[in-house]
């Protein structure tokens, strides 16, 4: 076996093989995949092989689309059978919410290009004459998917990868990984050591243990999933052709033809025991392992399947497959850099890896080879989790995800599992005021304040929260609003070389004066967004960096890795010590003035400056910035002071009509100001040129990604971020909807909502060149309905920022 390689992939399941395939396609042929048993002998071999293209997440839908495309052509490419059955699939809607969901996915399909039709129960029965459709409102019929034989398809991918230079070493367990002083890794295996530049953990149910060798926490739950295969079904024997893969919320099941038998897989929504938990994980010599059948757990669901497909009832059960499956807390895979260890990557954590493996491999390979993927990877990036995502948290969330596999989660639903992972002393105060929380990187954050309980209408349309949020927005626009937003990632960067470091990392220049604040973006070598900082110069050689909660690991790694040898810089992550109170609205100065001796006038405390002041007797870092477009301050105080500061402001604010507000209101308010969001509008696919963020890029200094930005500037962007208003009825832009000019799809929305102060349904979209001018008339597909839309100037509310500067 070779002793050096550019990349070592640990694990020969569909995730590892899918990555190997794409890495060699990208030209990184010096890649070795090491598998302890035979290829696919982990979870992959026993999978049922279904590959749905019906996915509401725009980026994951692209992952699935690539897998389906590759499976369909793999046999012709390699000459090896893959068992690809292009049966298509039908998913049932049993209520209006699910039907609306279909319409949303139809929009994703129109964008990505997979075929999908919403069909009637009669049409469902025409396509599958054996199914009963009682209670079914409609079906989502996807025509470009099907199922594959996982082992054959993986072996075909492996053959294709080997032909182009990739290497696979089977029957060779990786025993450990060590980081060498120069930055390379030593991967110790049963057959010797390999020194390499990159390591990818694609170890499936063993991934947590492989990560632990490098001190990395990788949290998911190892669970069990079962499907049954019936005996031969007479009606299948009597006909050619196959029924589509059926996906049915009524029985929380999928069912299809397996040759002339039936195959039925169940996501039982009852307590599932975790595979191997009692032994601390699978044994290293576990191979092609199945667990004993647990039919009793499936019975209530199987009975329902028999209602649906009475022809299965006579066939009897021939085989039960009970196999290991891993699930993450949000059911998305873990694909991307591991936190804290440069060039250590994850390609794991998928509960539907057959559908996702090749696609994940494609985009991870792009990321590794080119520095960025061409799709937004934020939802798959392993760094979306932090230490809070320990085994208990991951397990609680993952189980809920598993049970809810076929239950549509309404957009406003908050599920309690694993919560609260992180809370602040103020939370009980806010709970008493009717605060409905949502989770961000483990933190509980106010979403809206309800006088009638936490439940929101189960709909994609505007809910009972809508009028309440309107009042929260009115308070901020007309009086004063207050909101605690904990979890900002906070780094203090100090030392003689701090400024040089930050100027190198950021496309903007550091503020010159102490107390100055800038918005700054760190870009990749390709000039695309990595992160967004609000940077305050606290002293000559000390800067405070604030960024989004989920940027915690990303920013920490980014900053530490940017330090050059010999530079004198200290970087402290002080995230957990502080919380933030956002106070905004035209009466803010009047309210705060009574609580501090600091002069809050614009002359002494202008917009985009910060001061360390005493407020309500507590030390507070007051930043005159906000994300809602009003006179206001972000007040950063110590966790222990949060209640005192909040209560003092509340008391002083009562005569002025102070109100609590939450993230729903903030979304409405920021849309009226066209404030783009990191990970949504500003992503790893996009440079500041496309995002119209050049005002935050200073090309007169050297920074990472500058050459790439200049290149895009010279050649001209082909897609452009625009603000749109849409003629919505009761459903606003949610993101991922197609934008049409006539019959042509010319763009995609990223986020949206209702602007309560302006009375406009607003959103962001990336549109092709030629469709970005103000006044361009477009159409946006909202819940299956094409609604008139128009490109409008950015910042429809207070475009000159007069209120911010007041
Ligand atoms: C009953 C059942 C049905 C399913 N049906 C479907 C379906 O229809 N569609 C779908 O998309 N998904 C399905 N799945 C899920 C699918 O099987 C998994 O998501 C997928 O196989 C995960 O692939 P993986 O590559 O991450 O993991 P694995 O296939 O487990 O691969 C990991 C590999 O790493 C190797 N490894 C681990 N540690 C080491 C080490 N130290 N050294 C060397 N090698 C190591 C293991 O031996 C293993 O081969 C199903 C799962 C089950 C249980």
mmCIF file of N, CA and C and ligand atoms in Angstrom, residues 10-16 34-38 40-44 46-50 172-174 202-206 210 213 225-227 254 284 321 323-325 347-348 350-355, ligand 1:
data_model
loop_
_atom_site.group_PDB
_atom_site.id
_atom_site.type_symbol
_atom_site.label_atom_id
_atom_site.label_comp_id
_atom_site.label_asym_id
_atom_site.label_seq_id
_atom_site.Cartn_x
_atom_site.Cartn_y
_atom_site.Cartn_z
ATOM 1 N N UNK A 10 -11.718 7.794 4.769
ATOM 2 C CA UNK A 10 -11.931 6.644 5.661
ATOM 3 C C UNK A 10 -13.384 6.190 5.515
ATOM 4 N N UNK A 11 -13.598 5.054 4.911
ATOM 5 C CA UNK A 11 -14.954 4.514 4.790
ATOM 6 C C UNK A 11 -15.383 4.311 3.348
ATOM 7 N N UNK A 12 -15.739 3.081 3.058
ATOM 8 C CA UNK A 12 -16.141 2.718 1.693
ATOM 9 C C UNK A 12 -17.624 2.460 1.594
ATOM 10 N N UNK A 13 -18.449 3.344 2.195
ATOM 11 C CA UNK A 13 -19.894 3.322 1.953
ATOM 12 C C UNK A 13 -20.208 4.302 0.836
ATOM 13 N N UNK A 14 -21.485 4.564 0.664
ATOM 14 C CA UNK A 14 -21.877 5.413 -0.465
ATOM 15 C C UNK A 14 -21.313 6.824 -0.330
ATOM 16 N N UNK A 15 -21.123 7.307 0.894
ATOM 17 C CA UNK A 15 -20.582 8.661 1.055
ATOM 18 C C UNK A 15 -19.102 8.705 0.654
ATOM 19 N N UNK A 16 -18.338 7.735 1.109
ATOM 20 C CA UNK A 16 -16.909 7.724 0.772
ATOM 21 C C UNK A 16 -16.696 7.482 -0.709
ATOM 22 N N UNK A 34 -9.880 4.020 2.167
ATOM 23 C CA UNK A 34 -9.533 2.860 3.001
ATOM 24 C C UNK A 34 -10.797 2.342 3.676
ATOM 25 N N UNK A 35 -11.072 1.083 3.492
ATOM 26 C CA UNK A 35 -12.290 0.469 4.045
ATOM 27 C C UNK A 35 -11.889 -0.740 4.883
ATOM 28 N N UNK A 36 -12.472 -0.837 6.063
ATOM 29 C CA UNK A 36 -12.061 -1.916 6.980
ATOM 30 C C UNK A 36 -12.586 -3.289 6.552
ATOM 31 N N UNK A 37 -13.719 -3.307 5.863
ATOM 32 C CA UNK A 37 -14.267 -4.582 5.391
ATOM 33 C C UNK A 37 -14.312 -4.581 3.877
ATOM 34 N N UNK A 38 -15.443 -5.018 3.332
ATOM 35 C CA UNK A 38 -15.665 -4.880 1.889
ATOM 36 C C UNK A 38 -16.386 -3.563 1.646
ATOM 37 N N UNK A 40 -19.179 -1.057 0.969
ATOM 38 C CA UNK A 40 -20.617 -1.011 1.315
ATOM 39 C C UNK A 40 -21.012 -1.906 2.489
ATOM 40 N N UNK A 41 -20.025 -2.467 3.208
ATOM 41 C CA UNK A 41 -20.386 -3.426 4.256
ATOM 42 C C UNK A 41 -20.867 -2.766 5.552
ATOM 43 N N UNK A 42 -20.971 -1.428 5.568
ATOM 44 C CA UNK A 42 -21.534 -0.737 6.730
ATOM 45 C C UNK A 42 -23.038 -0.641 6.594
ATOM 46 N N UNK A 43 -23.554 0.586 6.466
ATOM 47 C CA UNK A 43 -24.998 0.762 6.312
ATOM 48 C C UNK A 43 -25.451 0.618 4.861
ATOM 49 N N UNK A 44 -24.534 0.808 3.935
ATOM 50 C CA UNK A 44 -24.957 0.989 2.549
ATOM 51 C C UNK A 44 -25.564 -0.271 1.934
ATOM 52 N N UNK A 46 -27.345 -2.734 2.930
ATOM 53 C CA UNK A 46 -28.686 -3.208 3.256
ATOM 54 C C UNK A 46 -29.767 -2.168 2.946
ATOM 55 N N UNK A 47 -29.374 -1.001 2.417
ATOM 56 C CA UNK A 47 -30.373 0.053 2.182
ATOM 57 C C UNK A 47 -31.361 -0.376 1.101
ATOM 58 N N UNK A 48 -32.526 0.245 1.185
ATOM 59 C CA UNK A 48 -33.571 -0.097 0.210
ATOM 60 C C UNK A 48 -33.333 0.594 -1.128
ATOM 61 N N UNK A 49 -32.463 1.579 -1.143
ATOM 62 C CA UNK A 49 -31.991 2.120 -2.412
ATOM 63 C C UNK A 49 -32.828 3.220 -3.038
ATOM 64 N N UNK A 50 -33.827 3.701 -2.326
ATOM 65 C CA UNK A 50 -34.667 4.736 -2.944
ATOM 66 C C UNK A 50 -33.936 6.077 -3.020
ATOM 67 N N UNK A 172 -8.847 -3.149 5.410
ATOM 68 C CA UNK A 172 -7.737 -2.422 6.038
ATOM 69 C C UNK A 172 -8.332 -1.379 6.973
ATOM 70 N N UNK A 173 -8.337 -1.691 8.241
ATOM 71 C CA UNK A 173 -8.955 -0.751 9.182
ATOM 72 C C UNK A 173 -8.015 0.407 9.495
ATOM 73 N N UNK A 174 -8.561 1.583 9.528
ATOM 74 C CA UNK A 174 -7.791 2.732 10.020
ATOM 75 C C UNK A 174 -7.796 2.659 11.543
ATOM 76 N N UNK A 202 -15.551 9.444 6.422
ATOM 77 C CA UNK A 202 -16.793 8.961 5.808
ATOM 78 C C UNK A 202 -17.139 7.622 6.445
ATOM 79 N N UNK A 203 -16.984 7.576 7.765
ATOM 80 C CA UNK A 203 -17.028 6.293 8.480
ATOM 81 C C UNK A 203 -18.423 5.912 8.961
ATOM 82 N N UNK A 204 -19.465 6.566 8.469
ATOM 83 C CA UNK A 204 -20.831 6.159 8.795
ATOM 84 C C UNK A 204 -21.064 6.110 10.289
ATOM 85 N N UNK A 205 -21.514 4.956 10.771
ATOM 86 C CA UNK A 205 -21.859 4.836 12.198
ATOM 87 C C UNK A 205 -20.645 4.917 13.120
ATOM 88 N N UNK A 206 -19.447 4.913 12.557
ATOM 89 C CA UNK A 206 -18.226 5.017 13.373
ATOM 90 C C UNK A 206 -17.650 6.429 13.353
ATOM 91 N N UNK A 210 -13.987 8.106 14.851
ATOM 92 C CA UNK A 210 -12.890 8.540 13.976
ATOM 93 C C UNK A 210 -12.567 10.010 14.243
ATOM 94 N N UNK A 213 -10.392 10.868 17.328
ATOM 95 C CA UNK A 213 -8.925 10.737 17.264
ATOM 96 C C UNK A 213 -8.262 12.095 17.095
ATOM 97 N N UNK A 225 -33.307 1.005 11.524
ATOM 98 C CA UNK A 225 -34.430 1.231 10.600
ATOM 99 C C UNK A 225 -34.738 -0.110 9.938
ATOM 100 N N UNK A 226 -36.045 -0.343 9.749
ATOM 101 C CA UNK A 226 -36.440 -1.652 9.218
ATOM 102 C C UNK A 226 -37.292 -1.521 7.962
ATOM 103 N N UNK A 227 -37.064 -2.458 7.046
ATOM 104 C CA UNK A 227 -38.051 -2.661 5.988
ATOM 105 C C UNK A 227 -38.342 -4.147 5.865
ATOM 106 N N UNK A 254 -42.717 3.979 3.237
ATOM 107 C CA UNK A 254 -42.548 3.914 1.788
ATOM 108 C C UNK A 254 -42.821 2.475 1.361
ATOM 109 N N UNK A 284 -15.623 -2.844 16.050
ATOM 110 C CA UNK A 284 -14.824 -2.553 14.856
ATOM 111 C C UNK A 284 -14.924 -3.674 13.823
ATOM 112 N N UNK A 321 -35.424 -6.627 7.108
ATOM 113 C CA UNK A 321 -34.077 -6.058 7.175
ATOM 114 C C UNK A 321 -34.097 -4.987 8.252
ATOM 115 N N UNK A 323 -31.525 -2.606 9.945
ATOM 116 C CA UNK A 323 -30.131 -2.194 9.795
ATOM 117 C C UNK A 323 -29.823 -0.874 10.474
ATOM 118 N N UNK A 324 -28.530 -0.585 10.526
ATOM 119 C CA UNK A 324 -28.073 0.639 11.186
ATOM 120 C C UNK A 324 -28.219 1.836 10.254
ATOM 121 N N UNK A 325 -28.602 2.921 10.861
ATOM 122 C CA UNK A 325 -28.781 4.157 10.104
ATOM 123 C C UNK A 325 -28.367 5.286 11.035
ATOM 124 N N UNK A 347 -17.844 13.604 5.769
ATOM 125 C CA UNK A 347 -18.810 13.229 4.722
ATOM 126 C C UNK A 347 -19.634 12.104 5.334
ATOM 127 N N UNK A 348 -20.537 12.471 6.206
ATOM 128 C CA UNK A 348 -21.210 11.450 7.009
ATOM 129 C C UNK A 348 -22.547 11.987 7.524
ATOM 130 N N UNK A 350 -25.649 10.939 7.205
ATOM 131 C CA UNK A 350 -26.839 10.966 6.358
ATOM 132 C C UNK A 350 -27.760 9.784 6.648
ATOM 133 N N UNK A 351 -29.032 10.062 6.746
ATOM 134 C CA UNK A 351 -30.037 9.004 6.918
ATOM 135 C C UNK A 351 -30.608 8.537 5.587
ATOM 136 N N UNK A 352 -30.270 9.247 4.511
ATOM 137 C CA UNK A 352 -30.680 8.798 3.165
ATOM 138 C C UNK A 352 -29.482 8.938 2.219
ATOM 139 N N UNK A 353 -28.475 8.181 2.600
ATOM 140 C CA UNK A 353 -27.193 8.319 1.915
ATOM 141 C C UNK A 353 -27.203 7.819 0.485
ATOM 142 N N UNK A 354 -28.075 6.887 0.170
ATOM 143 C CA UNK A 354 -28.061 6.389 -1.216
ATOM 144 C C UNK A 354 -28.500 7.542 -2.119
ATOM 145 N N UNK A 355 -29.505 8.273 -1.645
ATOM 146 C CA UNK A 355 -29.990 9.412 -2.422
ATOM 147 C C UNK A 355 -29.004 10.577 -2.406
HETATM 148 C C1 LIG B 1 -33.073 -0.600 6.435
HETATM 149 C C2 LIG B 1 -32.471 0.615 5.800
HETATM 150 C C3 LIG B 1 -32.968 1.070 4.595
HETATM 151 C C4 LIG B 1 -32.444 2.214 4.018
HETATM 152 N N1 LIG B 1 -32.948 2.628 2.831
HETATM 153 C C5 LIG B 1 -32.456 3.752 2.247
HETATM 154 C C6 LIG B 1 -32.988 4.206 1.019
HETATM 155 O O1 LIG B 1 -33.910 3.635 0.471
HETATM 156 N N2 LIG B 1 -32.451 5.317 0.468
HETATM 157 C C7 LIG B 1 -31.430 5.993 1.048
HETATM 158 O O2 LIG B 1 -30.980 6.996 0.498
HETATM 159 N N3 LIG B 1 -30.909 5.577 2.212
HETATM 160 C C8 LIG B 1 -31.390 4.472 2.824
HETATM 161 N N4 LIG B 1 -30.871 4.041 4.026
HETATM 162 C C9 LIG B 1 -29.789 4.830 4.644
HETATM 163 C C10 LIG B 1 -28.422 4.481 4.033
HETATM 164 O O3 LIG B 1 -28.180 3.124 4.185
HETATM 165 C C11 LIG B 1 -27.336 5.282 4.718
HETATM 166 O O4 LIG B 1 -27.679 6.644 4.795
HETATM 167 C C12 LIG B 1 -26.006 5.197 3.965
HETATM 168 O O5 LIG B 1 -25.718 3.882 3.640
HETATM 169 C C13 LIG B 1 -24.874 5.785 4.779
HETATM 170 O O6 LIG B 1 -23.704 5.669 4.042
HETATM 171 P P1 LIG B 1 -22.282 5.988 4.668
HETATM 172 O O7 LIG B 1 -21.295 5.890 3.580
HETATM 173 O O8 LIG B 1 -22.364 7.259 5.419
HETATM 174 O O9 LIG B 1 -22.070 4.881 5.785
HETATM 175 P P2 LIG B 1 -21.660 3.349 5.635
HETATM 176 O O10 LIG B 1 -22.295 2.693 4.490
HETATM 177 O O11 LIG B 1 -21.874 2.711 6.955
HETATM 178 O O12 LIG B 1 -20.123 3.428 5.311
HETATM 179 C C14 LIG B 1 -19.145 3.711 6.280
HETATM 180 C C15 LIG B 1 -18.003 2.765 6.047
HETATM 181 O O13 LIG B 1 -16.903 3.152 6.847
HETATM 182 C C16 LIG B 1 -16.204 2.000 7.197
HETATM 183 N N5 LIG B 1 -15.345 2.317 8.333
HETATM 184 C C17 LIG B 1 -15.738 2.774 9.554
HETATM 185 N N6 LIG B 1 -14.678 2.940 10.349
HETATM 186 C C18 LIG B 1 -13.600 2.592 9.619
HETATM 187 C C19 LIG B 1 -12.208 2.536 9.908
HETATM 188 N N7 LIG B 1 -11.725 2.868 11.098
HETATM 189 N N8 LIG B 1 -11.369 2.120 8.935
HETATM 190 C C20 LIG B 1 -11.837 1.779 7.725
HETATM 191 N N9 LIG B 1 -13.151 1.777 7.409
HETATM 192 C C21 LIG B 1 -14.011 2.193 8.347
HETATM 193 C C22 LIG B 1 -17.310 1.017 7.530
HETATM 194 O O14 LIG B 1 -16.853 -0.309 7.460
HETATM 195 C C23 LIG B 1 -18.340 1.352 6.455
HETATM 196 O O15 LIG B 1 -18.223 0.505 5.327
HETATM 197 C C24 LIG B 1 -31.384 2.912 4.642
HETATM 198 C C25 LIG B 1 -30.898 2.445 5.853
HETATM 199 C C26 LIG B 1 -31.441 1.328 6.441
HETATM 200 C C27 LIG B 1 -30.938 0.877 7.746
#
